[in-house]
Amino acid sequence: MNNHYQADKHSFLYQKYQYSGKFTPNNLLFNANLQEFSQRIDYICNLQTAGKLSADESYKQIEALWERLKYSYQTLNIEKDTNL
C-alpha cells in the first residue's frame, strides 16, 4: 500500500504531459527539458513566496535554468516552426 501511495505522490508532483508536436528525437528531448524547466521554476517561485528564498537568489536560479534551457535548444538544433 505504501508503494501505491508513493506512485500517486510522484505522479502528482512530477506530472508529465504527452508530446503532441512534430516528432523527432530532438523535439521530444527538448520537450522533456522544457517540462523540467517549468517544474523547477514553479518550485523556485513557491519557495520565494514562502520566504525560503530571497528574490535575488530566486532570480539567479531562474537565470541559470534559462541559460541551460537555451543551451539545450541550441545544442539540439530544433527547427523553428514557420507556421505560427
mmCIF file as gemmi writes it, N, C-alpha and C atoms, coordinates in Angstrom:
data_model
loop_
_atom_site.group_PDB
_atom_site.id
_atom_site.type_symbol
_atom_site.label_atom_id
_atom_site.label_alt_id
_atom_site.label_comp_id
_atom_site.label_asym_id
_atom_site.label_entity_id
_atom_site.label_seq_id
_atom_site.pdbx_PDB_ins_code
_atom_site.Cartn_x
_atom_site.Cartn_y
_atom_site.Cartn_z
_atom_site.occupancy
_atom_site.B_iso_or_equiv
_atom_site.pdbx_formal_charge
_atom_site.auth_seq_id
_atom_site.auth_asym_id
_atom_site.pdbx_PDB_model_num
ATOM 1 N N . MET Axp A 1 ? 0.821 -1.191 0 1 0 ? 1 A 1
ATOM 2 C CA . MET Axp A 1 ? 0 0 0 1 0 ? 1 A 1
ATOM 3 C C . MET Axp A 1 ? 0.865 1.255 0 1 0 ? 1 A 1
ATOM 4 N N . ASN Axp A 2 ? 1.938 1.257 0.714 1 0 ? 2 A 1
ATOM 5 C CA . ASN Axp A 2 ? 2.844 2.394 0.758 1 0 ? 2 A 1
ATOM 6 C C . ASN Axp A 2 ? 3.447 2.667 -0.62 1 0 ? 2 A 1
ATOM 7 N N . ASN Axp A 3 ? 3.743 1.604 -1.373 1 0 ? 3 A 1
ATOM 8 C CA . ASN Axp A 3 ? 4.31 1.764 -2.712 1 0 ? 3 A 1
ATOM 9 C C . ASN Axp A 3 ? 3.302 2.451 -3.636 1 0 ? 3 A 1
ATOM 10 N N . HIS Axp A 4 ? 2.03 2.111 -3.516 1 0 ? 4 A 1
ATOM 11 C CA . HIS Axp A 4 ? 0.98 2.746 -4.321 1 0 ? 4 A 1
ATOM 12 C C . HIS Axp A 4 ? 0.888 4.238 -3.975 1 0 ? 4 A 1
ATOM 13 N N . TYR Axp A 5 ? 0.975 4.562 -2.696 1 0 ? 5 A 1
ATOM 14 C CA . TYR Axp A 5 ? 0.937 5.952 -2.246 1 0 ? 5 A 1
ATOM 15 C C . TYR Axp A 5 ? 2.104 6.737 -2.838 1 0 ? 5 A 1
ATOM 16 N N . GLN Axp A 6 ? 3.3 6.136 -2.853 1 0 ? 6 A 1
ATOM 17 C CA . GLN Axp A 6 ? 4.477 6.8 -3.409 1 0 ? 6 A 1
ATOM 18 C C . GLN Axp A 6 ? 4.299 7.072 -4.902 1 0 ? 6 A 1
ATOM 19 N N . ALA Axp A 7 ? 3.711 6.104 -5.629 1 0 ? 7 A 1
ATOM 20 C CA . ALA Axp A 7 ? 3.476 6.282 -7.056 1 0 ? 7 A 1
ATOM 21 C C . ALA Axp A 7 ? 2.496 7.424 -7.306 1 0 ? 7 A 1
ATOM 22 N N . ASP Axp A 8 ? 1.426 7.485 -6.525 1 0 ? 8 A 1
ATOM 23 C CA . ASP Axp A 8 ? 0.456 8.567 -6.663 1 0 ? 8 A 1
ATOM 24 C C . ASP Axp A 8 ? 1.093 9.917 -6.34 1 0 ? 8 A 1
ATOM 25 N N . LYS Axp A 9 ? 1.881 9.952 -5.298 1 0 ? 9 A 1
ATOM 26 C CA . LYS Axp A 9 ? 2.565 11.184 -4.9 1 0 ? 9 A 1
ATOM 27 C C . LYS Axp A 9 ? 3.53 11.63 -5.994 1 0 ? 9 A 1
ATOM 28 N N . HIS Axp A 10 ? 4.267 10.689 -6.561 1 0 ? 10 A 1
ATOM 29 C CA . HIS Axp A 10 ? 5.23 11.006 -7.62 1 0 ? 10 A 1
ATOM 30 C C . HIS Axp A 10 ? 4.526 11.542 -8.863 1 0 ? 10 A 1
ATOM 31 N N . SER Axp A 11 ? 3.429 10.903 -9.272 1 0 ? 11 A 1
ATOM 32 C CA . SER Axp A 11 ? 2.719 11.36 -10.466 1 0 ? 11 A 1
ATOM 33 C C . SER Axp A 11 ? 2.042 12.712 -10.229 1 0 ? 11 A 1
ATOM 34 N N . PHE Axp A 12 ? 1.664 13.002 -8.988 1 0 ? 12 A 1
ATOM 35 C CA . PHE Axp A 12 ? 1.071 14.297 -8.671 1 0 ? 12 A 1
ATOM 36 C C . PHE Axp A 12 ? 2.124 15.398 -8.71 1 0 ? 12 A 1
ATOM 37 N N . LEU Axp A 13 ? 3.27 15.144 -8.107 1 0 ? 13 A 1
ATOM 38 C CA . LEU Axp A 13 ? 4.314 16.163 -8.034 1 0 ? 13 A 1
ATOM 39 C C . LEU Axp A 13 ? 5.082 16.335 -9.336 1 0 ? 13 A 1
ATOM 40 N N . TYR Axp A 14 ? 5.264 15.267 -10.065 1 0 ? 14 A 1
ATOM 41 C CA . TYR Axp A 14 ? 6.081 15.297 -11.275 1 0 ? 14 A 1
ATOM 42 C C . TYR Axp A 14 ? 5.249 14.9 -12.479 1 0 ? 14 A 1
ATOM 43 N N . GLN Axp A 15 ? 4.251 15.696 -12.786 1 0 ? 15 A 1
ATOM 44 C CA . GLN Axp A 15 ? 3.368 15.386 -13.904 1 0 ? 15 A 1
ATOM 45 C C . GLN Axp A 15 ? 4.116 15.54 -15.219 1 0 ? 15 A 1
ATOM 46 N N . LYS Axp A 16 ? 3.906 14.605 -16.101 1 0 ? 16 A 1
ATOM 47 C CA . LYS Axp A 16 ? 4.461 14.659 -17.447 1 0 ? 16 A 1
ATOM 48 C C . LYS Axp A 16 ? 3.309 14.654 -18.423 1 0 ? 16 A 1
ATOM 49 N N . TYR Axp A 17 ? 3.393 15.486 -19.42 1 0 ? 17 A 1
ATOM 50 C CA . TYR Axp A 17 ? 2.35 15.581 -20.413 1 0 ? 17 A 1
ATOM 51 C C . TYR Axp A 17 ? 2.843 14.983 -21.723 1 0 ? 17 A 1
ATOM 52 N N . GLN Axp A 18 ? 1.921 14.384 -22.449 1 0 ? 18 A 1
ATOM 53 C CA . GLN Axp A 18 ? 2.246 13.73 -23.697 1 0 ? 18 A 1
ATOM 54 C C . GLN Axp A 18 ? 2.668 14.774 -24.728 1 0 ? 18 A 1
ATOM 55 N N . TYR Axp A 19 ? 3.711 14.453 -25.485 1 0 ? 19 A 1
ATOM 56 C CA . TYR Axp A 19 ? 4.2 15.346 -26.526 1 0 ? 19 A 1
ATOM 57 C C . TYR Axp A 19 ? 3.288 15.242 -27.729 1 0 ? 19 A 1
ATOM 58 N N . SER Axp A 20 ? 2.852 16.377 -28.266 1 0 ? 20 A 1
ATOM 59 C CA . SER Axp A 20 ? 1.912 16.344 -29.38 1 0 ? 20 A 1
ATOM 60 C C . SER Axp A 20 ? 2.407 17.112 -30.599 1 0 ? 20 A 1
ATOM 61 N N . GLY Axp A 21 ? 3.672 17.496 -30.619 1 0 ? 21 A 1
ATOM 62 C CA . GLY Axp A 21 ? 4.21 18.219 -31.763 1 0 ? 21 A 1
ATOM 63 C C . GLY Axp A 21 ? 4.778 17.284 -32.816 1 0 ? 21 A 1
ATOM 64 N N . LYS Axp A 22 ? 5.491 17.871 -33.777 1 0 ? 22 A 1
ATOM 65 C CA . LYS Axp A 22 ? 6.156 17.077 -34.815 1 0 ? 22 A 1
ATOM 66 C C . LYS Axp A 22 ? 7.217 16.214 -34.134 1 0 ? 22 A 1
ATOM 67 N N . PHE Axp A 23 ? 7.12 14.89 -34.334 1 0 ? 23 A 1
ATOM 68 C CA . PHE Axp A 23 ? 8.026 14.003 -33.608 1 0 ? 23 A 1
ATOM 69 C C . PHE Axp A 23 ? 9.388 13.915 -34.275 1 0 ? 23 A 1
ATOM 70 N N . THR Axp A 24 ? 10.383 14.263 -33.506 1 0 ? 24 A 1
ATOM 71 C CA . THR Axp A 24 ? 11.786 13.944 -33.778 1 0 ? 24 A 1
ATOM 72 C C . THR Axp A 24 ? 12.396 13.673 -32.41 1 0 ? 24 A 1
ATOM 73 N N . PRO Axp A 25 ? 13.45 12.884 -32.352 1 0 ? 25 A 1
ATOM 74 C CA . PRO Axp A 25 ? 14.07 12.653 -31.038 1 0 ? 25 A 1
ATOM 75 C C . PRO Axp A 25 ? 14.497 13.95 -30.351 1 0 ? 25 A 1
ATOM 76 N N . ASN Axp A 26 ? 15.003 14.902 -31.13 1 0 ? 26 A 1
ATOM 77 C CA . ASN Axp A 26 ? 15.443 16.171 -30.539 1 0 ? 26 A 1
ATOM 78 C C . ASN Axp A 26 ? 14.267 16.977 -29.997 1 0 ? 26 A 1
ATOM 79 N N . ASN Axp A 27 ? 13.159 16.996 -30.73 1 0 ? 27 A 1
ATOM 80 C CA . ASN Axp A 27 ? 11.974 17.711 -30.244 1 0 ? 27 A 1
ATOM 81 C C . ASN Axp A 27 ? 11.448 17.084 -28.964 1 0 ? 27 A 1
ATOM 82 N N . LEU Axp A 28 ? 11.425 15.762 -28.919 1 0 ? 28 A 1
ATOM 83 C CA . LEU Axp A 28 ? 10.949 15.066 -27.729 1 0 ? 28 A 1
ATOM 84 C C . LEU Axp A 28 ? 11.845 15.354 -26.525 1 0 ? 28 A 1
ATOM 85 N N . LEU Axp A 29 ? 13.152 15.338 -26.739 1 0 ? 29 A 1
ATOM 86 C CA . LEU Axp A 29 ? 14.092 15.634 -25.658 1 0 ? 29 A 1
ATOM 87 C C . LEU Axp A 29 ? 13.949 17.074 -25.187 1 0 ? 29 A 1
ATOM 88 N N . PHE Axp A 30 ? 13.797 18.004 -26.126 1 0 ? 30 A 1
ATOM 89 C CA . PHE Axp A 30 ? 13.627 19.394 -25.726 1 0 ? 30 A 1
ATOM 90 C C . PHE Axp A 30 ? 12.33 19.58 -24.96 1 0 ? 30 A 1
ATOM 91 N N . ASN Axp A 31 ? 11.27 18.88 -25.361 1 0 ? 31 A 1
ATOM 92 C CA . ASN Axp A 31 ? 10.008 18.957 -24.637 1 0 ? 31 A 1
ATOM 93 C C . ASN Axp A 31 ? 10.178 18.5 -23.197 1 0 ? 31 A 1
ATOM 94 N N . ALA Axp A 32 ? 10.932 17.416 -22.996 1 0 ? 32 A 1
ATOM 95 C CA . ALA Axp A 32 ? 11.199 16.939 -21.631 1 0 ? 32 A 1
ATOM 96 C C . ALA Axp A 32 ? 11.991 17.985 -20.851 1 0 ? 32 A 1
ATOM 97 N N . ASN Axp A 33 ? 12.969 18.606 -21.506 1 0 ? 33 A 1
ATOM 98 C CA . ASN Axp A 33 ? 13.758 19.661 -20.85 1 0 ? 33 A 1
ATOM 99 C C . ASN Axp A 33 ? 12.873 20.858 -20.497 1 0 ? 33 A 1
ATOM 100 N N . LEU Axp A 34 ? 11.957 21.194 -21.39 1 0 ? 34 A 1
ATOM 101 C CA . LEU Axp A 34 ? 11.059 22.317 -21.151 1 0 ? 34 A 1
ATOM 102 C C . LEU Axp A 34 ? 10.116 22.033 -19.985 1 0 ? 34 A 1
ATOM 103 N N . GLN Axp A 35 ? 9.617 20.803 -19.885 1 0 ? 35 A 1
ATOM 104 C CA . GLN Axp A 35 ? 8.754 20.444 -18.758 1 0 ? 35 A 1
ATOM 105 C C . GLN Axp A 35 ? 9.518 20.493 -17.443 1 0 ? 35 A 1
ATOM 106 N N . GLU Axp A 36 ? 10.768 20.029 -17.453 1 0 ? 36 A 1
ATOM 107 C CA . GLU Axp A 36 ? 11.585 20.087 -16.241 1 0 ? 36 A 1
ATOM 108 C C . GLU Axp A 36 ? 11.854 21.538 -15.856 1 0 ? 36 A 1
ATOM 109 N N . PHE Axp A 37 ? 12.151 22.385 -16.845 1 0 ? 37 A 1
ATOM 110 C CA . PHE Axp A 37 ? 12.372 23.809 -16.606 1 0 ? 37 A 1
ATOM 111 C C . PHE Axp A 37 ? 11.14 24.42 -15.936 1 0 ? 37 A 1
ATOM 112 N N . SER Axp A 38 ? 9.98 24.148 -16.48 1 0 ? 38 A 1
ATOM 113 C CA . SER Axp A 38 ? 8.734 24.686 -15.945 1 0 ? 38 A 1
ATOM 114 C C . SER Axp A 38 ? 8.503 24.248 -14.506 1 0 ? 38 A 1
ATOM 115 N N . GLN Axp A 39 ? 8.761 22.983 -14.254 1 0 ? 39 A 1
ATOM 116 C CA . GLN Axp A 39 ? 8.566 22.437 -12.912 1 0 ? 39 A 1
ATOM 117 C C . GLN Axp A 39 ? 9.52 23.089 -11.909 1 0 ? 39 A 1
ATOM 118 N N . ARG Axp A 40 ? 10.76 23.255 -12.294 1 0 ? 40 A 1
ATOM 119 C CA . ARG Axp A 40 ? 11.738 23.871 -11.385 1 0 ? 40 A 1
ATOM 120 C C . ARG Axp A 40 ? 11.419 25.34 -11.124 1 0 ? 40 A 1
ATOM 121 N N . ILE Axp A 41 ? 10.947 26.042 -12.161 1 0 ? 41 A 1
ATOM 122 C CA . ILE Axp A 41 ? 10.553 27.439 -11.979 1 0 ? 41 A 1
ATOM 123 C C . ILE Axp A 41 ? 9.413 27.52 -10.975 1 0 ? 41 A 1
ATOM 124 N N . ASP Axp A 42 ? 8.474 26.602 -11.095 1 0 ? 42 A 1
ATOM 125 C CA . ASP Axp A 42 ? 7.348 26.563 -10.162 1 0 ? 42 A 1
ATOM 126 C C . ASP Axp A 42 ? 7.835 26.386 -8.727 1 0 ? 42 A 1
ATOM 127 N N . TYR Axp A 43 ? 8.77 25.455 -8.509 1 0 ? 43 A 1
ATOM 128 C CA . TYR Axp A 43 ? 9.309 25.234 -7.163 1 0 ? 43 A 1
ATOM 129 C C . TYR Axp A 43 ? 10.026 26.474 -6.632 1 0 ? 43 A 1
ATOM 130 N N . ILE Axp A 44 ? 10.831 27.094 -7.475 1 0 ? 44 A 1
ATOM 131 C CA . ILE Axp A 44 ? 11.576 28.292 -7.048 1 0 ? 44 A 1
ATOM 132 C C . ILE Axp A 44 ? 10.61 29.405 -6.667 1 0 ? 44 A 1
ATOM 133 N N . CYS Axp A 45 ? 9.585 29.616 -7.484 1 0 ? 45 A 1
ATOM 134 C CA . CYS Axp A 45 ? 8.596 30.662 -7.183 1 0 ? 45 A 1
ATOM 135 C C . CYS Axp A 45 ? 7.873 30.374 -5.873 1 0 ? 45 A 1
ATOM 136 N N . ASN Axp A 46 ? 7.523 29.118 -5.657 1 0 ? 46 A 1
ATOM 137 C CA . ASN Axp A 46 ? 6.846 28.765 -4.404 1 0 ? 46 A 1
ATOM 138 C C . ASN Axp A 46 ? 7.759 28.967 -3.198 1 0 ? 46 A 1
ATOM 139 N N . LEU Axp A 47 ? 9.022 28.599 -3.329 1 0 ? 47 A 1
ATOM 140 C CA . LEU Axp A 47 ? 9.963 28.801 -2.224 1 0 ? 47 A 1
ATOM 141 C C . LEU Axp A 47 ? 10.164 30.282 -1.936 1 0 ? 47 A 1
ATOM 142 N N . GLN Axp A 48 ? 10.21 31.095 -2.979 1 0 ? 48 A 1
ATOM 143 C CA . GLN Axp A 48 ? 10.38 32.525 -2.8 1 0 ? 48 A 1
ATOM 144 C C . GLN Axp A 48 ? 9.133 33.129 -2.15 1 0 ? 48 A 1
ATOM 145 N N . THR Axp A 49 ? 7.973 32.685 -2.578 1 0 ? 49 A 1
ATOM 146 C CA . THR Axp A 49 ? 6.718 33.182 -2 1 0 ? 49 A 1
ATOM 147 C C . THR Axp A 49 ? 6.611 32.814 -0.519 1 0 ? 49 A 1
ATOM 148 N N . ALA Axp A 50 ? 7.102 31.62 -0.173 1 0 ? 50 A 1
ATOM 149 C CA . ALA Axp A 50 ? 7.046 31.172 1.226 1 0 ? 50 A 1
ATOM 150 C C . ALA Axp A 50 ? 8.148 31.788 2.076 1 0 ? 50 A 1
ATOM 151 N N . GLY Axp A 51 ? 9.033 32.56 1.472 1 0 ? 51 A 1
ATOM 152 C CA . GLY Axp A 51 ? 10.097 33.21 2.234 1 0 ? 51 A 1
ATOM 153 C C . GLY Axp A 51 ? 11.319 32.345 2.447 1 0 ? 51 A 1
ATOM 154 N N . LYS Axp A 52 ? 11.416 31.215 1.766 1 0 ? 52 A 1
ATOM 155 C CA . LYS Axp A 52 ? 12.562 30.311 1.92 1 0 ? 52 A 1
ATOM 156 C C . LYS Axp A 52 ? 13.729 30.725 1.03 1 0 ? 52 A 1
ATOM 157 N N . LEU Axp A 53 ? 13.449 31.482 -0.026 1 0 ? 53 A 1
ATOM 158 C CA . LEU Axp A 53 ? 14.49 32.003 -0.907 1 0 ? 53 A 1
ATOM 159 C C . LEU Axp A 53 ? 14.302 33.507 -1.046 1 0 ? 53 A 1
ATOM 160 N N . SER Axp A 54 ? 15.395 34.224 -1.147 1 0 ? 54 A 1
ATOM 161 C CA . SER Axp A 54 ? 15.296 35.663 -1.391 1 0 ? 54 A 1
ATOM 162 C C . SER Axp A 54 ? 14.964 35.893 -2.867 1 0 ? 54 A 1
ATOM 163 N N . ALA Axp A 55 ? 14.478 37.067 -3.165 1 0 ? 55 A 1
ATOM 164 C CA . ALA Axp A 55 ? 14.16 37.404 -4.551 1 0 ? 55 A 1
ATOM 165 C C . ALA Axp A 55 ? 15.415 37.352 -5.408 1 0 ? 55 A 1
ATOM 166 N N . ASP Axp A 56 ? 16.541 37.796 -4.865 1 0 ? 56 A 1
ATOM 167 C CA . ASP Axp A 56 ? 17.807 37.797 -5.605 1 0 ? 56 A 1
ATOM 168 C C . ASP Axp A 56 ? 18.268 36.364 -5.901 1 0 ? 56 A 1
ATOM 169 N N . GLU Axp A 57 ? 18.183 35.485 -4.911 1 0 ? 57 A 1
ATOM 170 C CA . GLU Axp A 57 ? 18.585 34.09 -5.111 1 0 ? 57 A 1
ATOM 171 C C . GLU Axp A 57 ? 17.647 33.401 -6.106 1 0 ? 57 A 1
ATOM 172 N N . SER Axp A 58 ? 16.369 33.704 -6.014 1 0 ? 58 A 1
ATOM 173 C CA . SER Axp A 58 ? 15.404 33.135 -6.954 1 0 ? 58 A 1
ATOM 174 C C . SER Axp A 58 ? 15.731 33.566 -8.378 1 0 ? 58 A 1
ATOM 175 N N . TYR Axp A 59 ? 16.02 34.836 -8.543 1 0 ? 59 A 1
ATOM 176 C CA . TYR Axp A 59 ? 16.369 35.359 -9.863 1 0 ? 59 A 1
ATOM 177 C C . TYR Axp A 59 ? 17.601 34.66 -10.42 1 0 ? 59 A 1
ATOM 178 N N . LYS Axp A 60 ? 18.617 34.496 -9.587 1 0 ? 60 A 1
ATOM 179 C CA . LYS Axp A 60 ? 19.85 33.837 -10.043 1 0 ? 60 A 1
ATOM 180 C C . LYS Axp A 60 ? 19.596 32.397 -10.463 1 0 ? 60 A 1
ATOM 181 N N . GLN Axp A 61 ? 18.789 31.68 -9.686 1 0 ? 61 A 1
ATOM 182 C CA . GLN Axp A 61 ? 18.489 30.287 -10.028 1 0 ? 61 A 1
ATOM 183 C C . GLN Axp A 61 ? 17.678 30.194 -11.317 1 0 ? 61 A 1
ATOM 184 N N . ILE Axp A 62 ? 16.708 31.088 -11.477 1 0 ? 62 A 1
ATOM 185 C CA . ILE Axp A 62 ? 15.891 31.08 -12.694 1 0 ? 62 A 1
ATOM 186 C C . ILE Axp A 62 ? 16.739 31.441 -13.905 1 0 ? 62 A 1
ATOM 187 N N . GLU Axp A 63 ? 17.632 32.402 -13.729 1 0 ? 63 A 1
ATOM 188 C CA . GLU Axp A 63 ? 18.514 32.79 -14.831 1 0 ? 63 A 1
ATOM 189 C C . GLU Axp A 63 ? 19.415 31.621 -15.251 1 0 ? 63 A 1
ATOM 190 N N . ALA Axp A 64 ? 19.931 30.874 -14.284 1 0 ? 64 A 1
ATOM 191 C CA . ALA Axp A 64 ? 20.773 29.713 -14.59 1 0 ? 64 A 1
ATOM 192 C C . ALA Axp A 64 ? 19.968 28.63 -15.309 1 0 ? 64 A 1
ATOM 193 N N . LEU Axp A 65 ? 18.745 28.402 -14.862 1 0 ? 65 A 1
ATOM 194 C CA . LEU Axp A 65 ? 17.885 27.425 -15.534 1 0 ? 65 A 1
ATOM 195 C C . LEU Axp A 65 ? 17.579 27.855 -16.969 1 0 ? 65 A 1
ATOM 196 N N . TRP Axp A 66 ? 17.339 29.155 -17.159 1 0 ? 66 A 1
ATOM 197 C CA . TRP Axp A 66 ? 17.062 29.672 -18.5 1 0 ? 66 A 1
ATOM 198 C C . TRP Axp A 66 ? 18.265 29.461 -19.418 1 0 ? 66 A 1
ATOM 199 N N . GLU Axp A 67 ? 19.457 29.717 -18.921 1 0 ? 67 A 1
ATOM 200 C CA . GLU Axp A 67 ? 20.665 29.515 -19.726 1 0 ? 67 A 1
ATOM 201 C C . GLU Axp A 67 ? 20.821 28.047 -20.115 1 0 ? 67 A 1
ATOM 202 N N . ARG Axp A 68 ? 20.524 27.135 -19.187 1 0 ? 68 A 1
ATOM 203 C CA . ARG Axp A 68 ? 20.593 25.699 -19.502 1 0 ? 68 A 1
ATOM 204 C C . ARG Axp A 68 ? 19.577 25.318 -20.568 1 0 ? 68 A 1
ATOM 205 N N . LEU Axp A 69 ? 18.364 25.859 -20.468 1 0 ? 69 A 1
ATOM 206 C CA . LEU Axp A 69 ? 17.336 25.559 -21.461 1 0 ? 69 A 1
ATOM 207 C C . LEU Axp A 69 ? 17.716 26.128 -22.823 1 0 ? 69 A 1
ATOM 208 N N . LYS Axp A 70 ? 18.244 27.332 -22.838 1 0 ? 70 A 1
ATOM 209 C CA . LYS Axp A 70 ? 18.67 27.965 -24.089 1 0 ? 70 A 1
ATOM 210 C C . LYS Axp A 70 ? 19.802 27.166 -24.735 1 0 ? 70 A 1
ATOM 211 N N . TYR Axp A 71 ? 20.742 26.701 -23.931 1 0 ? 71 A 1
ATOM 212 C CA . TYR Axp A 71 ? 21.84 25.873 -24.426 1 0 ? 71 A 1
ATOM 213 C C . TYR Axp A 71 ? 21.307 24.566 -24.996 1 0 ? 71 A 1
ATOM 214 N N . SER Axp A 72 ? 20.347 23.977 -24.317 1 0 ? 72 A 1
ATOM 215 C CA . SER Axp A 72 ? 19.725 22.735 -24.786 1 0 ? 72 A 1
ATOM 216 C C . SER Axp A 72 ? 19.076 22.957 -26.148 1 0 ? 72 A 1
ATOM 217 N N . TYR Axp A 73 ? 18.351 24.048 -26.303 1 0 ? 73 A 1
ATOM 218 C CA . TYR Axp A 73 ? 17.686 24.368 -27.562 1 0 ? 73 A 1
ATOM 219 C C . TYR Axp A 73 ? 18.709 24.518 -28.686 1 0 ? 73 A 1
ATOM 220 N N . GLN Axp A 74 ? 19.78 25.232 -28.413 1 0 ? 74 A 1
ATOM 221 C CA . GLN Axp A 74 ? 20.803 25.462 -29.436 1 0 ? 74 A 1
ATOM 222 C C . GLN Axp A 74 ? 21.539 24.175 -29.775 1 0 ? 74 A 1
ATOM 223 N N . THR Axp A 75 ? 21.826 23.361 -28.793 1 0 ? 75 A 1
ATOM 224 C CA . THR Axp A 75 ? 22.571 22.122 -29 1 0 ? 75 A 1
ATOM 225 C C . THR Axp A 75 ? 21.761 21.095 -29.787 1 0 ? 75 A 1
ATOM 226 N N . LEU Axp A 76 ? 20.465 21.052 -29.55 1 0 ? 76 A 1
ATOM 227 C CA . LEU Axp A 76 ? 19.612 20.063 -30.206 1 0 ? 76 A 1
ATOM 228 C C . LEU Axp A 76 ? 19.215 20.469 -31.627 1 0 ? 76 A 1
ATOM 229 N N . ASN Axp A 77 ? 19.558 21.677 -32.035 1 0 ? 77 A 1
ATOM 230 C CA . ASN Axp A 77 ? 19.229 22.184 -33.386 1 0 ? 77 A 1
ATOM 231 C C . ASN Axp A 77 ? 17.749 22.002 -33.709 1 0 ? 77 A 1
ATOM 232 N N . ILE Axp A 78 ? 16.91 22.54 -32.851 1 0 ? 78 A 1
ATOM 233 C CA . ILE Axp A 78 ? 15.468 22.461 -33.043 1 0 ? 78 A 1
ATOM 234 C C . ILE Axp A 78 ? 15.09 23.386 -34.194 1 0 ? 78 A 1
ATOM 235 N N . GLU Axp A 79 ? 14.275 22.862 -35.132 1 0 ? 79 A 1
ATOM 236 C CA . GLU Axp A 79 ? 13.815 23.672 -36.242 1 0 ? 79 A 1
ATOM 237 C C . GLU Axp A 79 ? 12.71 24.593 -35.763 1 0 ? 79 A 1
ATOM 238 N N . LYS Axp A 80 ? 12.753 25.846 -36.213 1 0 ? 80 A 1
ATOM 239 C CA . LYS Axp A 80 ? 11.701 26.795 -35.854 1 0 ? 80 A 1
ATOM 240 C C . LYS Axp A 80 ? 10.482 26.514 -36.704 1 0 ? 80 A 1
ATOM 241 N N . ASP Axp A 81 ? 9.308 26.575 -36.063 1 0 ? 81 A 1
ATOM 242 C CA . ASP Axp A 81 ? 8.056 26.337 -36.759 1 0 ? 81 A 1
ATOM 243 C C . ASP Axp A 81 ? 7.641 27.634 -37.449 1 0 ? 81 A 1
ATOM 244 N N . THR Axp A 82 ? 7.647 27.631 -38.767 1 0 ? 82 A 1
ATOM 245 C CA . THR Axp A 82 ? 7.315 28.843 -39.515 1 0 ? 82 A 1
ATOM 246 C C . THR Axp A 82 ? 5.817 28.984 -39.759 1 0 ? 82 A 1
ATOM 247 N N . ASN Axp A 83 ? 5.017 28.004 -39.304 1 0 ? 83 A 1
ATOM 248 C CA . ASN Axp A 83 ? 3.564 28.058 -39.495 1 0 ? 83 A 1
ATOM 249 C C . ASN Axp A 83 ? 2.871 28.907 -38.447 1 0 ? 83 A 1
ATOM 250 N N . LEU Axp A 84 ? 3.604 29.435 -37.485 1 0 ? 84 A 1
ATOM 251 C CA . LEU Axp A 84 ? 2.972 30.21 -36.404 1 0 ? 84 A 1
ATOM 252 C C . LEU Axp A 84 ? 2.783 31.641 -36.799 1 0 ? 84 A 1
